[in-house]
Amino acid sequence: MADTGPKRVGFLDEEGGRVPARVDSPPIDHSEDYHGSEGEREKESLAHAEPEHSAPSVDLERRRTLCEAIGVENLPVFNVQDRDPETLAEARALVDRIKKKYGFVEPDRGNIDNPSINWRGGRKPDYTIANLQYLLGKTKNHKPGSLELIVENLVKKWEMEATHKLFHEWETVNHSKYTVQANGGKVFSADEACWVGNYNWLLDAVNKDYYDNSKETFESSHGRFRYAFLEGFPWEVLEVFSGPPRVAFSWRHWAVFSGEYQTIKGHGQTVTMTGFGMILIEDMKVSKMDIYYKPDDFFEVLLGKREVQELGETGAAHGEPLILKMAKREGSGCPFHPYTSTDKEEHRDSSVN
């Protein structure tokens, strides 16, 4: 990989190939690709270049439907690492358009504008493009004040802190008790978890041929998935089964595979995984987090060992992105109405009891 950074990605043409959105875009700032630590962690050089010879995209029909649904001519293929002001303004306009039409809200990750925060890499993250992909792909629209929305925002804030803040500045966890564990495997202490990063403890028990966390660092693990999922890797809560102190919930994680993983180039497949989580809350802080899911199934799609359609046969029910579902309803002549929680067929009040 001779490239030093991701190429500007733009629109999809009629054959599903990519054409530049703007040829005069300035170089992308990659300062956020590197995450220092409280120790003397060295910054690693990460290659995030988009594959130059991607197969024709299978994402074209989805994008066409989304364009029709939200009333735009083209839906750019935004790179989640792009910090060009014009690009972010373009993404922001789409976010605001979706929020106004569908009544969606953006995730609440806390006050990231606080000037006293000592960000990894020296600058605060920008979630405009990540939020756009979340709104475009989410399958739930939880009610304001609902336990589902509270838990979803808690996890999103925790993830933001784990990725972008030094551990002593995290506000979501009980620093003296915090531990994490995936699929009943190794229990990672606070020091271990914040050092290796979320990907490495979550993937500790995965098939080492698919992902070997002993060979990955905090930085390289983030780079690996940013390279595979150029548009981001959104996450949502599906259901919450119990409230504090032991919060039990199901979740969904998805991405458009338009980059490359272990030399395998994606062609626009939307790859989804679902799982279950348990969080112990003490004094309004996370003391312990246990996550359960099947990562091998997800990686087998990335490595070309399985078709993406086969993931529908594993894990929790995936559902369909709300915007696509509503677009089909509008196309059938059914009057539009805003969705809440898990859509009309479930008629479930997700508000706090």
Short mmCIF file of N, CA, C and O in Angstrom, two decimals, residues 116-215:
data_model
loop_
_atom_site.label_atom_id
_atom_site.label_comp_id
_atom_site.label_asym_id
_atom_site.label_seq_id
_atom_site.Cartn_x
_atom_site.Cartn_y
_atom_site.Cartn_z
N SER A 116 -11.58 22.00 27.73
CA SER A 116 -10.62 21.44 28.68
C SER A 116 -10.27 19.99 28.39
O SER A 116 -9.36 19.43 29.00
N ILE A 117 -10.98 19.36 27.44
CA ILE A 117 -10.71 17.95 27.13
C ILE A 117 -9.36 17.83 26.43
O ILE A 117 -9.05 18.55 25.48
N ASN A 118 -8.55 16.88 26.87
CA ASN A 118 -7.25 16.61 26.27
C ASN A 118 -7.41 15.45 25.28
O ASN A 118 -7.24 14.29 25.61
N TRP A 119 -7.74 15.77 24.04
CA TRP A 119 -8.07 14.75 23.05
C TRP A 119 -6.84 13.97 22.60
O TRP A 119 -5.76 14.53 22.44
N ARG A 120 -7.02 12.67 22.38
CA ARG A 120 -5.99 11.90 21.70
C ARG A 120 -5.77 12.51 20.31
O ARG A 120 -6.74 12.84 19.62
N GLY A 121 -4.56 12.63 19.90
CA GLY A 121 -4.28 13.19 18.58
C GLY A 121 -4.34 14.70 18.53
O GLY A 121 -4.03 15.29 17.50
N GLY A 122 -4.78 15.33 19.63
CA GLY A 122 -4.71 16.78 19.70
C GLY A 122 -5.92 17.54 19.21
O GLY A 122 -5.94 18.78 19.29
N ARG A 123 -6.94 16.87 18.71
CA ARG A 123 -8.12 17.59 18.25
C ARG A 123 -9.36 16.74 18.48
O ARG A 123 -9.31 15.52 18.47
N LYS A 124 -10.48 17.41 18.67
CA LYS A 124 -11.72 16.69 18.96
C LYS A 124 -12.23 15.98 17.70
O LYS A 124 -11.97 16.42 16.57
N PRO A 125 -12.96 14.90 17.88
CA PRO A 125 -13.52 14.19 16.72
C PRO A 125 -14.70 14.94 16.14
O PRO A 125 -15.32 15.78 16.81
N ASP A 126 -15.01 14.66 14.91
CA ASP A 126 -16.20 15.20 14.26
C ASP A 126 -17.09 14.03 13.85
O ASP A 126 -16.65 13.15 13.11
N TYR A 127 -18.31 14.01 14.35
CA TYR A 127 -19.21 12.87 14.12
C TYR A 127 -20.28 13.15 13.06
O TYR A 127 -21.24 12.40 12.95
N THR A 128 -20.10 14.19 12.28
CA THR A 128 -21.12 14.53 11.29
C THR A 128 -21.37 13.39 10.32
O THR A 128 -22.52 12.97 10.10
N ILE A 129 -20.31 12.85 9.72
CA ILE A 129 -20.46 11.78 8.74
C ILE A 129 -20.89 10.49 9.42
O ILE A 129 -21.73 9.73 8.90
N ALA A 130 -20.34 10.21 10.60
CA ALA A 130 -20.76 9.02 11.34
C ALA A 130 -22.24 9.08 11.68
O ALA A 130 -22.96 8.07 11.56
N ASN A 131 -22.73 10.25 12.08
CA ASN A 131 -24.15 10.39 12.40
C ASN A 131 -25.02 10.24 11.16
O ASN A 131 -26.12 9.68 11.23
N LEU A 132 -24.53 10.72 10.03
CA LEU A 132 -25.28 10.55 8.78
C LEU A 132 -25.47 9.07 8.46
O LEU A 132 -26.58 8.63 8.15
N GLN A 133 -24.40 8.30 8.56
CA GLN A 133 -24.50 6.87 8.25
C GLN A 133 -25.40 6.15 9.27
O GLN A 133 -26.13 5.22 8.91
N TYR A 134 -25.35 6.59 10.51
CA TYR A 134 -26.24 6.04 11.54
C TYR A 134 -27.71 6.30 11.18
O TYR A 134 -28.55 5.38 11.22
N LEU A 135 -28.03 7.52 10.80
CA LEU A 135 -29.41 7.86 10.47
C LEU A 135 -29.88 7.12 9.22
O LEU A 135 -31.04 6.69 9.14
N LEU A 136 -28.99 6.97 8.25
CA LEU A 136 -29.37 6.30 7.00
C LEU A 136 -29.60 4.80 7.20
O LEU A 136 -30.41 4.19 6.50
N GLY A 137 -28.91 4.19 8.17
CA GLY A 137 -28.95 2.74 8.28
C GLY A 137 -29.65 2.17 9.49
O GLY A 137 -29.83 0.96 9.59
N LYS A 138 -30.06 3.00 10.44
CA LYS A 138 -30.63 2.45 11.67
C LYS A 138 -31.99 1.83 11.44
O LYS A 138 -32.75 2.25 10.55
N THR A 139 -32.31 0.82 12.25
CA THR A 139 -33.58 0.10 12.12
C THR A 139 -34.56 0.44 13.22
O THR A 139 -35.70 -0.02 13.21
N LYS A 140 -34.12 1.23 14.21
CA LYS A 140 -34.97 1.61 15.33
C LYS A 140 -34.99 3.13 15.47
O LYS A 140 -34.01 3.80 15.15
N ASN A 141 -36.11 3.65 15.99
CA ASN A 141 -36.19 5.06 16.30
C ASN A 141 -36.81 5.18 17.69
O ASN A 141 -38.01 5.39 17.83
N HIS A 142 -36.00 5.02 18.71
CA HIS A 142 -36.49 4.94 20.08
C HIS A 142 -37.05 6.28 20.55
O HIS A 142 -36.55 7.35 20.21
N LYS A 143 -38.08 6.20 21.39
CA LYS A 143 -38.74 7.39 21.88
C LYS A 143 -37.83 8.19 22.81
O LYS A 143 -37.06 7.62 23.57
N PRO A 144 -37.95 9.51 22.78
CA PRO A 144 -37.20 10.34 23.73
C PRO A 144 -37.51 9.90 25.16
O PRO A 144 -38.66 9.67 25.52
N GLY A 145 -36.47 9.77 25.96
CA GLY A 145 -36.66 9.36 27.34
C GLY A 145 -36.76 7.87 27.55
O GLY A 145 -36.80 7.40 28.69
N SER A 146 -36.79 7.10 26.47
CA SER A 146 -36.91 5.65 26.59
C SER A 146 -35.62 5.05 27.12
O SER A 146 -34.52 5.60 26.94
N LEU A 147 -35.73 3.90 27.77
CA LEU A 147 -34.55 3.22 28.28
C LEU A 147 -33.62 2.84 27.13
O LEU A 147 -32.40 2.89 27.27
N GLU A 148 -34.21 2.47 25.99
CA GLU A 148 -33.39 2.13 24.82
C GLU A 148 -32.51 3.29 24.38
O GLU A 148 -31.32 3.12 24.10
N LEU A 149 -33.10 4.49 24.31
CA LEU A 149 -32.33 5.64 23.86
C LEU A 149 -31.28 6.04 24.90
O LEU A 149 -30.16 6.43 24.55
N ILE A 150 -31.63 5.92 26.18
CA ILE A 150 -30.67 6.24 27.24
C ILE A 150 -29.46 5.31 27.17
O ILE A 150 -28.30 5.75 27.25
N VAL A 151 -29.72 4.01 27.00
CA VAL A 151 -28.63 3.04 26.93
C VAL A 151 -27.80 3.24 25.66
O VAL A 151 -26.57 3.19 25.69
N GLU A 152 -28.48 3.50 24.54
CA GLU A 152 -27.76 3.72 23.29
C GLU A 152 -26.81 4.91 23.41
O GLU A 152 -25.63 4.84 23.01
N ASN A 153 -27.28 6.01 23.99
CA ASN A 153 -26.42 7.18 24.14
C ASN A 153 -25.30 6.95 25.13
O ASN A 153 -24.18 7.45 24.95
N LEU A 154 -25.58 6.17 26.17
CA LEU A 154 -24.52 5.84 27.13
C LEU A 154 -23.39 5.09 26.43
O LEU A 154 -22.21 5.42 26.60
N VAL A 155 -23.74 4.09 25.64
CA VAL A 155 -22.72 3.29 24.96
C VAL A 155 -21.99 4.14 23.92
O VAL A 155 -20.78 4.03 23.76
N LYS A 156 -22.71 5.00 23.22
CA LYS A 156 -22.05 5.84 22.23
C LYS A 156 -21.09 6.84 22.87
O LYS A 156 -20.01 7.12 22.35
N LYS A 157 -21.47 7.36 24.02
CA LYS A 157 -20.56 8.26 24.73
C LYS A 157 -19.34 7.49 25.24
O LYS A 157 -18.20 7.96 25.13
N TRP A 158 -19.58 6.30 25.78
CA TRP A 158 -18.47 5.46 26.24
C TRP A 158 -17.52 5.14 25.09
O TRP A 158 -16.30 5.21 25.22
N GLU A 159 -18.07 4.80 23.92
CA GLU A 159 -17.23 4.47 22.76
C GLU A 159 -16.42 5.69 22.32
O GLU A 159 -15.23 5.57 21.96
N MET A 160 -17.06 6.86 22.34
CA MET A 160 -16.34 8.09 21.98
C MET A 160 -15.17 8.31 22.92
O MET A 160 -14.05 8.63 22.50
N GLU A 161 -15.42 8.13 24.22
CA GLU A 161 -14.35 8.35 25.19
C GLU A 161 -13.24 7.32 25.04
O GLU A 161 -12.05 7.66 25.09
N ALA A 162 -13.62 6.06 24.82
CA ALA A 162 -12.61 5.01 24.68
C ALA A 162 -11.74 5.22 23.45
O ALA A 162 -10.57 4.84 23.42
N THR A 163 -12.29 5.85 22.43
CA THR A 163 -11.56 6.06 21.18
C THR A 163 -10.77 7.37 21.19
O THR A 163 -9.67 7.42 20.64
N HIS A 164 -11.29 8.39 21.83
CA HIS A 164 -10.73 9.73 21.64
C HIS A 164 -10.24 10.44 22.90
O HIS A 164 -9.65 11.52 22.78
N LYS A 165 -10.50 9.88 24.07
CA LYS A 165 -10.10 10.58 25.31
C LYS A 165 -9.12 9.74 26.12
O LYS A 165 -9.13 8.51 26.06
N LEU A 166 -8.30 10.40 26.90
CA LEU A 166 -7.42 9.72 27.83
C LEU A 166 -8.26 9.16 28.98
O LEU A 166 -9.25 9.77 29.40
N PHE A 167 -7.85 8.01 29.49
CA PHE A 167 -8.70 7.26 30.42
C PHE A 167 -9.09 8.07 31.65
O PHE A 167 -10.23 8.00 32.11
N HIS A 168 -8.19 8.85 32.17
CA HIS A 168 -8.52 9.58 33.40
C HIS A 168 -9.59 10.64 33.16
O HIS A 168 -10.16 11.17 34.13
N GLU A 169 -9.90 10.94 31.90
CA GLU A 169 -10.93 11.93 31.60
C GLU A 169 -12.27 11.29 31.22
O GLU A 169 -13.24 12.02 30.96
N TRP A 170 -12.33 9.97 31.17
CA TRP A 170 -13.61 9.32 30.86
C TRP A 170 -14.63 9.65 31.95
O TRP A 170 -14.32 9.55 33.15
N GLU A 171 -15.83 9.96 31.54
CA GLU A 171 -16.91 10.28 32.48
C GLU A 171 -17.92 9.15 32.63
O GLU A 171 -18.76 9.19 33.52
N THR A 172 -17.83 8.15 31.78
CA THR A 172 -18.86 7.10 31.75
C THR A 172 -18.55 5.91 32.64
O THR A 172 -19.43 5.07 32.85
N VAL A 173 -17.33 5.78 33.16
CA VAL A 173 -16.96 4.55 33.86
C VAL A 173 -16.53 4.82 35.30
O VAL A 173 -16.12 5.92 35.66
N ASN A 174 -16.63 3.76 36.10
CA ASN A 174 -16.07 3.76 37.45
C ASN A 174 -14.61 3.35 37.32
O ASN A 174 -14.30 2.18 37.11
N HIS A 175 -13.71 4.29 37.45
CA HIS A 175 -12.31 4.05 37.12
C HIS A 175 -11.67 2.95 37.96
O HIS A 175 -10.79 2.23 37.49
N SER A 176 -12.07 2.81 39.20
CA SER A 176 -11.43 1.83 40.09
C SER A 176 -11.98 0.42 39.90
O SER A 176 -11.32 -0.55 40.29
N LYS A 177 -13.16 0.28 39.28
CA LYS A 177 -13.79 -1.03 39.15
C LYS A 177 -13.94 -1.50 37.70
O LYS A 177 -14.25 -2.67 37.45
N TYR A 178 -13.73 -0.64 36.75
CA TYR A 178 -14.05 -0.90 35.34
C TYR A 178 -13.33 -2.12 34.79
O TYR A 178 -12.09 -2.22 34.84
N THR A 179 -14.09 -3.08 34.25
CA THR A 179 -13.56 -4.23 33.52
C THR A 179 -14.45 -4.50 32.33
O THR A 179 -15.64 -4.13 32.30
N VAL A 180 -13.90 -5.19 31.32
CA VAL A 180 -14.67 -5.54 30.12
C VAL A 180 -14.36 -6.99 29.73
O VAL A 180 -13.28 -7.52 30.05
N GLN A 181 -15.30 -7.62 29.04
CA GLN A 181 -15.15 -9.02 28.67
C GLN A 181 -16.01 -9.30 27.44
O GLN A 181 -17.11 -8.75 27.33
N ALA A 182 -15.54 -10.13 26.55
CA ALA A 182 -16.30 -10.50 25.35
C ALA A 182 -16.46 -12.02 25.29
O ALA A 182 -15.48 -12.76 25.40
N ASN A 183 -17.68 -12.46 25.13
CA ASN A 183 -18.01 -13.88 24.94
C ASN A 183 -17.45 -14.78 26.04
O ASN A 183 -17.02 -15.91 25.78
N GLY A 184 -17.47 -14.29 27.27
CA GLY A 184 -17.02 -15.10 28.39
C GLY A 184 -15.53 -15.37 28.43
O GLY A 184 -15.09 -16.25 29.17
N GLY A 185 -14.77 -14.61 27.68
CA GLY A 185 -13.32 -14.84 27.60
C GLY A 185 -12.56 -14.07 28.65
O GLY A 185 -13.02 -13.89 29.78
N LYS A 186 -11.40 -13.60 28.27
CA LYS A 186 -10.52 -12.89 29.20
C LYS A 186 -11.20 -11.64 29.74
O LYS A 186 -11.84 -10.89 28.99
N VAL A 187 -11.04 -11.41 31.04
CA VAL A 187 -11.51 -10.17 31.65
C VAL A 187 -10.38 -9.15 31.57
O VAL A 187 -9.28 -9.38 32.09
N PHE A 188 -10.63 -8.03 30.91
CA PHE A 188 -9.63 -6.98 30.75
C PHE A 188 -9.84 -5.93 31.83
O PHE A 188 -10.95 -5.43 32.03
N SER A 189 -8.78 -5.59 32.53
CA SER A 189 -8.83 -4.53 33.54
C SER A 189 -8.93 -3.19 32.84
O SER A 189 -8.78 -3.07 31.62
N ALA A 190 -9.15 -2.14 33.63
CA ALA A 190 -9.24 -0.80 33.07
C ALA A 190 -7.97 -0.43 32.31
O ALA A 190 -8.03 0.08 31.19
N ASP A 191 -6.82 -0.67 32.92
CA ASP A 191 -5.55 -0.32 32.27
C ASP A 191 -5.36 -1.08 30.96
O ASP A 191 -4.94 -0.50 29.95
N GLU A 192 -5.67 -2.38 30.98
CA GLU A 192 -5.52 -3.18 29.76
C GLU A 192 -6.48 -2.73 28.67
O GLU A 192 -6.10 -2.58 27.50
N ALA A 193 -7.72 -2.53 29.04
CA ALA A 193 -8.75 -2.20 28.06
C ALA A 193 -8.46 -0.88 27.36
O ALA A 193 -8.59 -0.77 26.13
N CYS A 194 -8.08 0.15 28.13
CA CYS A 194 -7.83 1.43 27.48
C CYS A 194 -6.52 1.42 26.69
O CYS A 194 -6.34 2.19 25.76
N TRP A 195 -5.60 0.53 27.03
CA TRP A 195 -4.34 0.44 26.29
C TRP A 195 -4.51 -0.28 24.96
O TRP A 195 -4.03 0.21 23.92
N VAL A 196 -5.18 -1.42 24.96
CA VAL A 196 -5.30 -2.19 23.71
C VAL A 196 -6.40 -1.65 22.81
O VAL A 196 -6.37 -1.84 21.59
N GLY A 197 -7.41 -0.98 23.38
CA GLY A 197 -8.50 -0.44 22.59
C GLY A 197 -9.66 -1.40 22.47
O GLY A 197 -9.54 -2.61 22.66
N ASN A 198 -10.82 -0.84 22.13
CA ASN A 198 -12.05 -1.64 22.11
C ASN A 198 -12.01 -2.81 21.14
O ASN A 198 -12.48 -3.91 21.45
N TYR A 199 -11.48 -2.60 19.94
CA TYR A 199 -11.45 -3.69 18.97
C TYR A 199 -10.68 -4.89 19.51
O TYR A 199 -11.10 -6.04 19.35
N ASN A 200 -9.57 -4.64 20.15
CA ASN A 200 -8.71 -5.75 20.56
C ASN A 200 -9.27 -6.56 21.72
O ASN A 200 -9.05 -7.77 21.79
N TRP A 201 -9.99 -5.94 22.64
CA TRP A 201 -10.60 -6.78 23.68
C TRP A 201 -11.89 -7.43 23.19
O TRP A 201 -12.21 -8.57 23.56
N LEU A 202 -12.62 -6.73 22.35
CA LEU A 202 -13.85 -7.33 21.81
C LEU A 202 -13.56 -8.52 20.90
O LEU A 202 -14.36 -9.45 20.80
N LEU A 203 -12.40 -8.52 20.25
CA LEU A 203 -12.05 -9.57 19.30
C LEU A 203 -10.99 -10.52 19.87
O LEU A 203 -10.31 -11.20 19.12
N ASP A 204 -10.90 -10.58 21.17
CA ASP A 204 -9.86 -11.39 21.80
C ASP A 204 -10.00 -12.87 21.47
O ASP A 204 -9.01 -13.59 21.36
N ALA A 205 -11.24 -13.37 21.34
CA ALA A 205 -11.45 -14.80 21.14
C ALA A 205 -11.77 -15.18 19.70
O ALA A 205 -12.07 -16.34 19.41
N VAL A 206 -11.70 -14.22 18.77
CA VAL A 206 -12.03 -14.52 17.39
C VAL A 206 -10.96 -15.41 16.77
O VAL A 206 -9.81 -15.46 17.24
N ASN A 207 -11.30 -16.14 15.73
CA ASN A 207 -10.35 -16.95 14.98
C ASN A 207 -9.14 -16.09 14.58
O ASN A 207 -9.30 -15.07 13.92
N LYS A 208 -7.96 -16.49 14.98
CA LYS A 208 -6.77 -15.67 14.75
C LYS A 208 -6.42 -15.54 13.27
O LYS A 208 -5.66 -14.64 12.88
N ASP A 209 -6.96 -16.43 12.44
CA ASP A 209 -6.76 -16.26 11.00
C ASP A 209 -7.59 -15.09 10.47
O ASP A 209 -7.29 -14.54 9.41
N TYR A 210 -8.64 -14.75 11.20
CA TYR A 210 -9.51 -13.66 10.78
C TYR A 210 -9.03 -12.32 11.34
O TYR A 210 -9.07 -11.30 10.67
N TYR A 211 -8.60 -12.37 12.61
CA TYR A 211 -8.10 -11.15 13.27
C TYR A 211 -7.27 -11.59 14.46
O TYR A 211 -7.78 -12.27 15.37
N ASP A 212 -6.01 -11.21 14.47
CA ASP A 212 -5.11 -11.63 15.53
C ASP A 212 -4.76 -10.42 16.38
O ASP A 212 -3.91 -9.60 16.01
N ASN A 213 -5.43 -10.30 17.53
CA ASN A 213 -5.21 -9.10 18.34
C ASN A 213 -3.83 -9.04 18.98
O ASN A 213 -3.41 -7.99 19.45
N SER A 214 -3.12 -10.18 18.99
CA SER A 214 -1.76 -10.15 19.52
C SER A 214 -0.80 -9.39 18.60
O SER A 214 0.30 -9.01 19.01
N LYS A 215 -1.22 -9.17 17.37
CA LYS A 215 -0.40 -8.46 16.39
C LYS A 215 -0.91 -7.06 16.11
O LYS A 215 -0.40 -6.37 15.22
#
